Coordinates of C-alpha atoms and ligand atoms in Angstrom, one line a residue:
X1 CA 47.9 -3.8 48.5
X2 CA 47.2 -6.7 50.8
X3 CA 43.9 -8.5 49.1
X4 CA 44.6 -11.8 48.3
X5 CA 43.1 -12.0 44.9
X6 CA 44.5 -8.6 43.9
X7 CA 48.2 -9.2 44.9
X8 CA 47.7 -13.1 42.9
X9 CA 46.9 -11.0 39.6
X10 CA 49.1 -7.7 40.3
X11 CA 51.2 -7.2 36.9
X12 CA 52.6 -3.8 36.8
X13 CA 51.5 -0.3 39.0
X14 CA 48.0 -0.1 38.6
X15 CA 47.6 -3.0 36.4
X16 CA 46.2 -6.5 37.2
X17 CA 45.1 -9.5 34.5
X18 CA 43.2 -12.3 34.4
X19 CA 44.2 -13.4 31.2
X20 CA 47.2 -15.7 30.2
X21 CA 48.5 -18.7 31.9
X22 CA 45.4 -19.3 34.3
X23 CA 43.0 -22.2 35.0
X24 CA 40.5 -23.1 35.4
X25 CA 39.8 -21.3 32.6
X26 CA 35.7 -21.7 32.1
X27 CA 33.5 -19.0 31.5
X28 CA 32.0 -19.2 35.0
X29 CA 35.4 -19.2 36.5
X30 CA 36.5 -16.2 34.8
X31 CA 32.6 -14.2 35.6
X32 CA 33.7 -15.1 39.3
X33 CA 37.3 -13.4 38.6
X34 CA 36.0 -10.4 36.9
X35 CA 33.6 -9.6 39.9
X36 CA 36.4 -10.4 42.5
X37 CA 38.2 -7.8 40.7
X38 CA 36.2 -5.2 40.6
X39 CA 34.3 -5.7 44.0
X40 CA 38.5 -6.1 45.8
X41 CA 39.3 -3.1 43.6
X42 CA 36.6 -0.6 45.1
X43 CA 37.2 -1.9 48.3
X44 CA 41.1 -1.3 48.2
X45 CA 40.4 2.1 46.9
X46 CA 42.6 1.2 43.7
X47 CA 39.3 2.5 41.3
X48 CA 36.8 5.1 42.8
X49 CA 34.1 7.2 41.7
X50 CA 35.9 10.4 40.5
X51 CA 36.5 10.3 36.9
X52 CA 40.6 9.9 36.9
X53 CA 39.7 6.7 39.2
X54 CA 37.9 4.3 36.9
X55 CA 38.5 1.0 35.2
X56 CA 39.8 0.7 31.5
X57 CA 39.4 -3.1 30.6
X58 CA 41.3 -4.6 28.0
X59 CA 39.8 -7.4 25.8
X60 CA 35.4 -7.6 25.3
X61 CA 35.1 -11.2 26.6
X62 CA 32.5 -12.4 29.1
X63 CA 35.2 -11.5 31.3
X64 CA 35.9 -7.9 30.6
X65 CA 32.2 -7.1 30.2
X66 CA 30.9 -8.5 33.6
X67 CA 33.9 -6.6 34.8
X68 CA 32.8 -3.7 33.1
X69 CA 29.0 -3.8 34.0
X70 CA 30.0 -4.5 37.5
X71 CA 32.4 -1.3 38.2
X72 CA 29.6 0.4 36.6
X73 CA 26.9 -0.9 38.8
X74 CA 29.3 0.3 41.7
X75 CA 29.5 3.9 40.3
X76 CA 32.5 3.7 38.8
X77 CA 33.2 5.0 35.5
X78 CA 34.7 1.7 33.2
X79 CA 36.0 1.6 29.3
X80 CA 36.4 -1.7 27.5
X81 CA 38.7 -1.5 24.8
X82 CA 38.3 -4.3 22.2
X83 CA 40.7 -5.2 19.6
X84 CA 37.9 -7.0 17.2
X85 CA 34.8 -6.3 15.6
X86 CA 32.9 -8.2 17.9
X87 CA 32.2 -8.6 21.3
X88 CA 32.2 -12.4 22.8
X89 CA 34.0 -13.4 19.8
X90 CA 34.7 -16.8 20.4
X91 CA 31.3 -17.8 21.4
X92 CA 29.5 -15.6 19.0
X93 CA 31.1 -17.4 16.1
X94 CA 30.5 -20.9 17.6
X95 CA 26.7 -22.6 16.9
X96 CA 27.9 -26.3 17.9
X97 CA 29.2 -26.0 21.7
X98 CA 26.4 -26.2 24.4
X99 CA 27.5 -24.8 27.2
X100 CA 26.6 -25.7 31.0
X101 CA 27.8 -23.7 33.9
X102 CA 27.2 -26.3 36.4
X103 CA 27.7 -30.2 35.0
X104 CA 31.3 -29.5 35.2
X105 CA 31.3 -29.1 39.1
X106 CA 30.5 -32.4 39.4
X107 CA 30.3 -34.7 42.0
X108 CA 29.2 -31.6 43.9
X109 CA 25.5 -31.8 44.9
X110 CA 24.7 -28.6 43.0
X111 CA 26.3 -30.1 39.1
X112 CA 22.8 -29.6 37.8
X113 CA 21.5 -26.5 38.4
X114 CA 22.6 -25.5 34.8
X115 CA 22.1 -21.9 35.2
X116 CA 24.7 -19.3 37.0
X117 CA 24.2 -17.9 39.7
X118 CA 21.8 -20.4 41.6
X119 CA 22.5 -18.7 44.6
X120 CA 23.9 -15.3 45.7
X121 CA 23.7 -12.0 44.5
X122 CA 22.9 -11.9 40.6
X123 CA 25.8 -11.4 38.3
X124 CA 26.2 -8.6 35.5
X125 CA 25.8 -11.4 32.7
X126 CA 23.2 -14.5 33.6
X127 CA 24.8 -18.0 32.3
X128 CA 22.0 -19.9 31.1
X129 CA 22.9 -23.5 29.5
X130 CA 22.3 -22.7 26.2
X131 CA 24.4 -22.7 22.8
X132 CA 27.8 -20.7 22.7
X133 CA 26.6 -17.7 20.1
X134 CA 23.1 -17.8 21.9
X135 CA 24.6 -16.5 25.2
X136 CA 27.1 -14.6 23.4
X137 CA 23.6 -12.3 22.1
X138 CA 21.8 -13.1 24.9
X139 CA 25.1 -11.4 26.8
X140 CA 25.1 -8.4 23.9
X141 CA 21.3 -7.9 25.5
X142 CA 22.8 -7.3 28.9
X143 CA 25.5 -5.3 27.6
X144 CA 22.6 -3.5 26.3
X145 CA 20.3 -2.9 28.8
X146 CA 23.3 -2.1 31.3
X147 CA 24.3 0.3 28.5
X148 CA 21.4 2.3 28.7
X149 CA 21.1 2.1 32.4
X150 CA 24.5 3.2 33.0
X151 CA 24.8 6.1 29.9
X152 CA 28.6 7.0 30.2
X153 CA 29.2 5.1 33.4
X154 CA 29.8 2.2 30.3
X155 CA 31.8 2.7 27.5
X156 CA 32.2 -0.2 25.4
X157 CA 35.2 0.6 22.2
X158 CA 35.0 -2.0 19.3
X159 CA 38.1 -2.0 17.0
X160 CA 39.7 -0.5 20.0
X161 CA 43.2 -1.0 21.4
X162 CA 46.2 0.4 23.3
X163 CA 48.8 2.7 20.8
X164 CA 51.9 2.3 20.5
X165 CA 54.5 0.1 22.2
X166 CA 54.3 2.1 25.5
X167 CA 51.3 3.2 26.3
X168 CA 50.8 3.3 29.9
X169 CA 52.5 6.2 31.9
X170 CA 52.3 6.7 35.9
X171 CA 52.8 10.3 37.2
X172 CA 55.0 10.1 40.2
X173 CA 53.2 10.0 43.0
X174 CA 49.8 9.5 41.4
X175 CA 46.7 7.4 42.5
X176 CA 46.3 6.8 38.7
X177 CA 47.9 5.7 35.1
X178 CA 47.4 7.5 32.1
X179 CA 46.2 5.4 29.3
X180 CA 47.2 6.0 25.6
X181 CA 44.6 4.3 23.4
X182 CA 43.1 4.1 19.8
X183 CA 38.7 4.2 18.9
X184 CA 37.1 4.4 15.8
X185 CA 36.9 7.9 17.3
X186 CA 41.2 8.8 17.2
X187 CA 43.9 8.3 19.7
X188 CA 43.3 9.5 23.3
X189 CA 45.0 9.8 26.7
X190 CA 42.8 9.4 29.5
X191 CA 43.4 8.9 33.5
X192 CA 42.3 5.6 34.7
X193 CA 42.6 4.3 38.7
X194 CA 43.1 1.0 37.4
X195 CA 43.6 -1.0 34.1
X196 CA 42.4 -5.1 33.8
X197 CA 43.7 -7.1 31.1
X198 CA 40.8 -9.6 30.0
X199 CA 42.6 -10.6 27.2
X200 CA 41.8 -14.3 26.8
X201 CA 43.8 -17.6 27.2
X202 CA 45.9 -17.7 23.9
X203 CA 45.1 -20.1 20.9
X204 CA 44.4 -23.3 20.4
X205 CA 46.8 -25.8 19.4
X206 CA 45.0 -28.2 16.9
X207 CA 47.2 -27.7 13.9
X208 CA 49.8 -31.4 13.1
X209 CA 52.8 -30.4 11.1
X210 CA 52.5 -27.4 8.8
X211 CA 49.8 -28.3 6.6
X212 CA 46.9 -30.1 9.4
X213 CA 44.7 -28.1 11.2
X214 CA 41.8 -29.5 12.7
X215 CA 38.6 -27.8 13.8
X216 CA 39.1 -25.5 17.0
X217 CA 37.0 -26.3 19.9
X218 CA 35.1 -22.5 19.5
X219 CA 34.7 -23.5 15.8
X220 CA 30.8 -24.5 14.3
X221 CA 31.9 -27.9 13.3
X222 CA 30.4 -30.6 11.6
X223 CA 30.3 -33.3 14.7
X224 CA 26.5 -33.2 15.2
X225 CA 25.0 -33.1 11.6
X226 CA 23.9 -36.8 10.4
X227 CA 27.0 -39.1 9.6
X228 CA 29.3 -36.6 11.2
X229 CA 28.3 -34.3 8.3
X230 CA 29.6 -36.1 5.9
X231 CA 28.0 -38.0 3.0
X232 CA 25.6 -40.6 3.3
X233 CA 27.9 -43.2 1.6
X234 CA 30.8 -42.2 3.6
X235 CA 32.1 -44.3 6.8
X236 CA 33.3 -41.8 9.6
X237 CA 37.0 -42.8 10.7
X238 CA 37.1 -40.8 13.8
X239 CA 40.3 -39.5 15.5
X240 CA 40.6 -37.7 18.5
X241 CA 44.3 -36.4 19.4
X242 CA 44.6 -35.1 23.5
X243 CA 43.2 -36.1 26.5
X244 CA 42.1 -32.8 28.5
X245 CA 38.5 -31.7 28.2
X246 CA 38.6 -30.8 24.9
X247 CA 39.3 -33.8 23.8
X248 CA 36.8 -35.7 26.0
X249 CA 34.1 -33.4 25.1
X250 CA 34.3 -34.4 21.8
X251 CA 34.9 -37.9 22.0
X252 CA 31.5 -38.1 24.2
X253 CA 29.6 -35.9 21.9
X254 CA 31.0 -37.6 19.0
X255 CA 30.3 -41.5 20.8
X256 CA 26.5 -40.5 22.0
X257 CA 25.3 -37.8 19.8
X258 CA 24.5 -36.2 22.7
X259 CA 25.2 -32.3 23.3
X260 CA 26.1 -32.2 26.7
X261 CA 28.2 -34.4 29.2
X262 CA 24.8 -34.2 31.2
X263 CA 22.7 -35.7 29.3
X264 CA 25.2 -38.2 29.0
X265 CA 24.9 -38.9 32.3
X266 CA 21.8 -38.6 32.6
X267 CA 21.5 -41.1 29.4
X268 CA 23.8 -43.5 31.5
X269 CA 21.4 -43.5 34.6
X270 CA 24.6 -43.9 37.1
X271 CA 23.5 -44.5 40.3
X272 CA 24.4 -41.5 43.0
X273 CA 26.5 -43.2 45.1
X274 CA 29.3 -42.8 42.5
X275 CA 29.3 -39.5 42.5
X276 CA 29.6 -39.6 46.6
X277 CA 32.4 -42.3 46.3
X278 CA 34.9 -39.6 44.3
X279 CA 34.1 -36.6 45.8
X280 CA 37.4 -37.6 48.6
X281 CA 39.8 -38.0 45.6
X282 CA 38.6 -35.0 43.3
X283 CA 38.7 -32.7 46.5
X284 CA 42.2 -33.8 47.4
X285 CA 43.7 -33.5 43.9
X286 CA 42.4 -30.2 43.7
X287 CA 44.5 -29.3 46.5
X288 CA 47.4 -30.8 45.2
X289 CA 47.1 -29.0 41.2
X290 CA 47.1 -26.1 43.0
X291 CA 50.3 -25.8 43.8
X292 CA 51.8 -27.7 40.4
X293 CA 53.2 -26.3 37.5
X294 CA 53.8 -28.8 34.7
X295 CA 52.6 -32.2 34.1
X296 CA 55.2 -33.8 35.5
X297 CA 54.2 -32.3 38.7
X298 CA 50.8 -33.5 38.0
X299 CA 51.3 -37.3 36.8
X300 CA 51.0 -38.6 40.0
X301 CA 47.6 -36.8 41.2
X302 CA 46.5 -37.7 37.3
X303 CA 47.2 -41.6 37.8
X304 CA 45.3 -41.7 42.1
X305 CA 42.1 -39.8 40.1
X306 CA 42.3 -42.4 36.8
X307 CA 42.3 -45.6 39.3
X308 CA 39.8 -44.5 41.3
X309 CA 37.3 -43.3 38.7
X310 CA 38.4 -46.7 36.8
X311 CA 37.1 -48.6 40.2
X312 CA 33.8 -46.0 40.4
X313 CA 33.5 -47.2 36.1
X314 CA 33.6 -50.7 37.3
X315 CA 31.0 -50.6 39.9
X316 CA 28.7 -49.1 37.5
X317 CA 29.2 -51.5 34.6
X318 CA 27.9 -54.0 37.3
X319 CA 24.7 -52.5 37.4
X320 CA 22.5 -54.0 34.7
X321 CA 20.2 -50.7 34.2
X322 CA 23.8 -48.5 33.2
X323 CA 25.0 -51.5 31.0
X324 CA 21.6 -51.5 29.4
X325 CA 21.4 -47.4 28.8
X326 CA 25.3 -48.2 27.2
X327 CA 24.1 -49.9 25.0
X328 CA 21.3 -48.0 23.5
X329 CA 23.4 -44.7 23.8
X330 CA 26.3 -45.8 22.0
X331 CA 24.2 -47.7 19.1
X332 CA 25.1 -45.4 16.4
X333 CA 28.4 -44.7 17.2
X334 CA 31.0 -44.3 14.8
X335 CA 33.7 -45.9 14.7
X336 CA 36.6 -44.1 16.8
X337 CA 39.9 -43.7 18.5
X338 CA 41.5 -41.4 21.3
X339 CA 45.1 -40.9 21.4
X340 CA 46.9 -39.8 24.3
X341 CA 50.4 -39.4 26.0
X342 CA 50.7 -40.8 28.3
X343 CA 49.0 -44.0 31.2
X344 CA 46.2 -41.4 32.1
X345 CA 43.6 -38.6 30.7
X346 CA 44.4 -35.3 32.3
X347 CA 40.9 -33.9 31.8
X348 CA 39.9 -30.6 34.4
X349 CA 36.6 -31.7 35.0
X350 CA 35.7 -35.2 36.7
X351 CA 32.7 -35.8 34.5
X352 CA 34.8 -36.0 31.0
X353 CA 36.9 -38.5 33.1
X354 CA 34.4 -40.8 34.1
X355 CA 31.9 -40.9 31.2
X356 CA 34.8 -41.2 29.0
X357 CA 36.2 -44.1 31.0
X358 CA 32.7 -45.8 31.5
X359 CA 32.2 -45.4 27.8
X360 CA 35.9 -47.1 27.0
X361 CA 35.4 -49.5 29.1
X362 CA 31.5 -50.7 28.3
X363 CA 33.0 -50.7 24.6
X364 CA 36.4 -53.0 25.3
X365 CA 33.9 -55.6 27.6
X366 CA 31.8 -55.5 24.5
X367 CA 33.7 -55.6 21.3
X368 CA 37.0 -56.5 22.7
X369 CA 39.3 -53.6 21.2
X370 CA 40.2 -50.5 22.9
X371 CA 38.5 -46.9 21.6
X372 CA 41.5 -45.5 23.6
X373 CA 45.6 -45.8 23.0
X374 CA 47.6 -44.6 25.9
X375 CA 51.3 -43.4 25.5
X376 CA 51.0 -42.7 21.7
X377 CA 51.3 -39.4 19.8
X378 CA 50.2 -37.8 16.7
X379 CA 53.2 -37.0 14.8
X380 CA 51.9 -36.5 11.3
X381 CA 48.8 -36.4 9.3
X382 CA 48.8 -36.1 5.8
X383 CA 46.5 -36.1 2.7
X384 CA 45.9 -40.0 1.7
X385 CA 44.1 -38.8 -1.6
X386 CA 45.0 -37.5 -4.6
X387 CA 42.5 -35.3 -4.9
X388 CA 42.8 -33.1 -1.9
X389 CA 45.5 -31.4 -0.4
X390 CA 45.9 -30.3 3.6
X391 CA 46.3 -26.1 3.5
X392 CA 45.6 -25.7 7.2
X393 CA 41.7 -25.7 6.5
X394 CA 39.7 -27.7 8.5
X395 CA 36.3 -27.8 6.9
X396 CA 37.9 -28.6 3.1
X397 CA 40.1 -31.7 5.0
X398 CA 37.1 -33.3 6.8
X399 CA 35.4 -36.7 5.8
X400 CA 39.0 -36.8 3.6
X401 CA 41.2 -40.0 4.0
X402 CA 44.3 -39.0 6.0
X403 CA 47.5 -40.8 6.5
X404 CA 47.9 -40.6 10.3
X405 CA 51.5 -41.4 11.8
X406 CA 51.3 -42.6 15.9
X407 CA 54.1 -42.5 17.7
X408 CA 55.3 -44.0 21.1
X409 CA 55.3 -41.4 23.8
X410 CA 55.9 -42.7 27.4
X411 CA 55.2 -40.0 29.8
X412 CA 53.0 -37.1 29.6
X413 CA 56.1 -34.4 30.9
X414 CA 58.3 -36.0 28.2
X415 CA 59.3 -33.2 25.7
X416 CA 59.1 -35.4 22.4
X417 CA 57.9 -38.5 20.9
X418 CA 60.1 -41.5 20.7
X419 CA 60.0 -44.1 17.6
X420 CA 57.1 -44.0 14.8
X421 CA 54.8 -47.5 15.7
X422 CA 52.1 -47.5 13.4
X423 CA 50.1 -45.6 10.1
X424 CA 46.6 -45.3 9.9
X425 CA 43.7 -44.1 8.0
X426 CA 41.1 -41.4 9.1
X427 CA 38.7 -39.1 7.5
X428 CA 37.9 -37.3 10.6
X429 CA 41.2 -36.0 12.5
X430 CA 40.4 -33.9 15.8
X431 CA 43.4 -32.3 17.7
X432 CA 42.8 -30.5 21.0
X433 CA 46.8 -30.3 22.2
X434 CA 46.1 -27.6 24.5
X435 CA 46.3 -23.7 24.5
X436 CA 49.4 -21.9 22.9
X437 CA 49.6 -18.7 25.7
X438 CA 49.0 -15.5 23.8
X439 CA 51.5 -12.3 23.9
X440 CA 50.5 -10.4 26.6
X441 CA 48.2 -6.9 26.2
X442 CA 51.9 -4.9 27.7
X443 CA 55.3 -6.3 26.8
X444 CA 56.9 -7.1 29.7
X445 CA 54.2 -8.1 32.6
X446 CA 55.5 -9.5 35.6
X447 CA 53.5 -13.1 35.4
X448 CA 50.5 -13.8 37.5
X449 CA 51.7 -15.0 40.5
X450 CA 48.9 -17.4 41.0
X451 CA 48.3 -19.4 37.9
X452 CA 46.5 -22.5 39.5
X453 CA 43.6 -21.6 41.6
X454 CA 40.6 -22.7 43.4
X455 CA 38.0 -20.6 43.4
X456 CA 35.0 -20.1 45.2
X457 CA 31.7 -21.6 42.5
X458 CA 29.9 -18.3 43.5
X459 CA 30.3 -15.2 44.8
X460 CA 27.6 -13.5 47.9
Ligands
FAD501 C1 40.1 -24.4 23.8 C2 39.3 -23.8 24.8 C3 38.2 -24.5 25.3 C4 37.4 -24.0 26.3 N1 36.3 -24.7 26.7 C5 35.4 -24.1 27.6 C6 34.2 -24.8 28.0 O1 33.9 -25.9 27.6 N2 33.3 -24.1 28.9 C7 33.6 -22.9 29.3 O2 32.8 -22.3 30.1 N3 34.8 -22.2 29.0 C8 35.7 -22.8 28.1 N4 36.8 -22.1 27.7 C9 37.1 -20.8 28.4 C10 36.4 -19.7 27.7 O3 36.7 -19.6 26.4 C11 36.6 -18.4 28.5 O4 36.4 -18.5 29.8 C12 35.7 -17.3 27.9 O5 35.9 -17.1 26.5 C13 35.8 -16.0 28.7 O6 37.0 -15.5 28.8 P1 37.6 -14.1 28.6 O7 36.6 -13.0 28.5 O8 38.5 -14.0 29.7 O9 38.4 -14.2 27.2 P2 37.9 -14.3 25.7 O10 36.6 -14.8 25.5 O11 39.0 -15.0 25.0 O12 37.9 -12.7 25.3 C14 39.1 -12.0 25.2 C15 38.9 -10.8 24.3 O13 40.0 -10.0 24.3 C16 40.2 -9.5 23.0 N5 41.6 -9.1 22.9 C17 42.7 -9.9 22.9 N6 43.9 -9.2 22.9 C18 43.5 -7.9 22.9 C19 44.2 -6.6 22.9 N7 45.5 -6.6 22.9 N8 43.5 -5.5 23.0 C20 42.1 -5.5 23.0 N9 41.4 -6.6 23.0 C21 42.1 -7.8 23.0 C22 39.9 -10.6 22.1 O14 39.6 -10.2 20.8 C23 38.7 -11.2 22.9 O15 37.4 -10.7 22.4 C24 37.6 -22.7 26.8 C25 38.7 -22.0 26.3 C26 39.5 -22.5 25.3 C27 40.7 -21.7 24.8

């Protein structure tokens, strides 16, 4: 097996995943792995058109069904087993995300397109920017209409998943793996030429302590009702806990009231030549997380990007028209705070790093205090009133006061927090601390021997 893309994912005989440990991690990334998969499969000869050659794919995300509908397509028999109800679960259950499969490629030319594919061949599911659960049953349509195109070229198991604690077997010799699986239909062994685990990144992290939890980023939350959602009387205290995209995301749609990072931008009117000026730095860090594997691997990358999108903020607070458009955007804002570990954001994306910085900044010039608080940790949050009590439920703790304990944290590799500096009150506590990796689909997977990629923004 000499394809790249295939050896990077190879897990066991027969078996590859995109799943786990990986990033980038967006939806359009993982479209782009699922095709890769399929299209490098059928050319290696791994999966094939007799019926002991096809695909089974584990887990019913975008990922798994555009791999599905694409082995179809090819004329290879596929099976998606999924261990839930539903298919697209997390964006199905989720009415307050708007979803862009383009802004986040900025400073590239093409950032707006906001649809996916803008160029190439068409892929199984079309990304529109739209709201999460919209796509996820504009997706179930696809699914559909490939369904009925493809009769039992697609089979698509909800409930579904693999029995017992072994459930793979390779006859000696064989061009295959047999499958031992679960439907609402029994337990079956069938021969598969290949097997993709699609089973998703893990879960969120955004519980403090045992009793906190916080709304998850695929959650419907509250953030873009009136007042935060809260009552009329009520002053939103806003806390935001993290510094990677999640947290940015929020703390721009929370500052603006905007839905999107681009039409923050766009709100902002930032000239283009800013967008020119980092496109050096983003493309050489991009080189350089490739090859990382912690944060302390990635602190100094982290700190280049944060001085020279600080320098880009500057620049743009100097022109009148963005410093005008500031002010008008951030007119209703609530009153906020983002925590983070350490002397930079690690955001992903370039454009949650520079609207958040040329938000912070505008604010600091303007008011004089700082919206953000660098080398500081969360290290408790607990109820501040007597008539409510934290149980790890997000929507009964929100617009209630909270005690908030901040700590000193120096470094974003460091493994704990140092001394508690400070208490504070907040009604509305947001943590995005990053993804706990799930347990893998098969006990014992070697790991993906790629975790950090680049990948291509679209496949011909
Ligand atoms: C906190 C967070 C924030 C994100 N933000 C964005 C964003 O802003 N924009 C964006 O484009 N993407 C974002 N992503 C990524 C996005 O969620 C994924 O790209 C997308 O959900 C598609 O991934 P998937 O199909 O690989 O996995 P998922 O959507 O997670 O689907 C995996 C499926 O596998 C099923 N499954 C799990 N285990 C098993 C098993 N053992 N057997 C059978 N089925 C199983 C699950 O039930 C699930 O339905 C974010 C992800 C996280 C976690």
């Amino acid at each position: 097996m000499g394809d790249p893309f295939l050896r990077a994912h190879y897990v066991a005989p027969r078996v590859f995943n995109i799943s786990g440990k990986l990033t980038p991690v967006s939806l359009k990334d993982q479209m782009i792995r699922a095709r890769f998969f399929v299209d490098r499969t059928v050319e290696s000869g791994e999966i094939a058109s007799a019926p002991d050659r096809g695909l089974l794919v584990i887990g019913g995300g975008a990922c798994g069904i555009t791999a599905a509908i694409r082995a179809a397509q090819l004329g290879i028999a596929a099976t998606v087993l999924e261990r839930s109800p539903r298919l697209f679960g997390l964006q199905a259950g989720c009415a307050t995300r708007w979803l862009d499969p383009s802004q986040y490629d900025w400073p590239l030319d093409h950032w707006s397109q906001g649809h996916f594919p803008w160029a190439g061949a068409p892929m199984p599911l079309y990304f529109l920017s739209d709201w999460a659960n919209r796509l996820a049953h504009l997706w179930r349509l696809h699914l559909h209409v490939a369904s009925a195109a493809f009769g039992r070229l697609l089979r698509v198991h909800v409930g579904a998943y693999l029995a017992g604690p072994a459930p793979l077997y390779q006859p000696p010799g064989a061009a295959t793996v047999d499958v031992k699986y679960v439907t609402a239909a029994g337990t079956q062994i069938d021969t598969f030429g290949a097997v993709l685990v699609t089973t998703g990144f893990g879960t969120e992290n955004t519980k403090v302590g045992s009793t906190f939890r916080g709304f998850a980023f695929w959650e419907t939350d509250p953030f873009a009702s009136t007042n935060l959602g809260l009552p009329s009387h009520a002053t939103p205290r806003v806390l935001i806990s993290g510094a990677g995209d999640g947290a940015l995301q929020d703390f721009l749609r929370i500052c603006t009231g905007q839905n999107s990072a681009r039409d923050v931008f766009d709100a902002c009117g930032v000239p283009p030549t800013i967008a020119a000026a980092l496109k050096d730095i983003e493309r050489r860090s991009a080189c350089s997380y490739h090859w990382g594997e912690h944060a302390g691997h990635d602190h100094a990358l982290h700190m280049e990007l944060e001085n020279e999108h600080e320098a880009q903020v500057a620049l743009a607070l100097s022109d009148p028209n963005v410093w005008s458009n500031l002010g008008t955007l951030l007119a209703g804002r609530p009153e906020l705070k983002l925590v983070h570990t350490c002397e930079h954001l690690t955001p992903f994306y370039a454009l949650n790093r520079f609207l958040v910085l040329l938000i912070a900044r505008y604010i600091d010039q303007t008011t004089g205090t700082s919206v953000i608080e660098r080398q500081t940790a969360v290290t408790a949050v607990s109820t501040a009133s007597r008539s409510h009590s934290c149980a790890l439920n997000a929507s009964q703790c929100h617009g209630e006061d909270h005690d908030v304990e901040l700590s000193d944290w120096s470094y974003c590799a460091d493994k704990s927090a140092g001394s508690p500096k400070s208490h504070e009150q907040f009604n509305v506590v947001i943590v995005r601390h990053g993804i706990n990796v799930g347990v893998p689909a098969f006990a014992a997977l070697t790991p993906i021997a790629q975790p950090r990629q680049v990948l291509p923004y679209y496949l011909l």
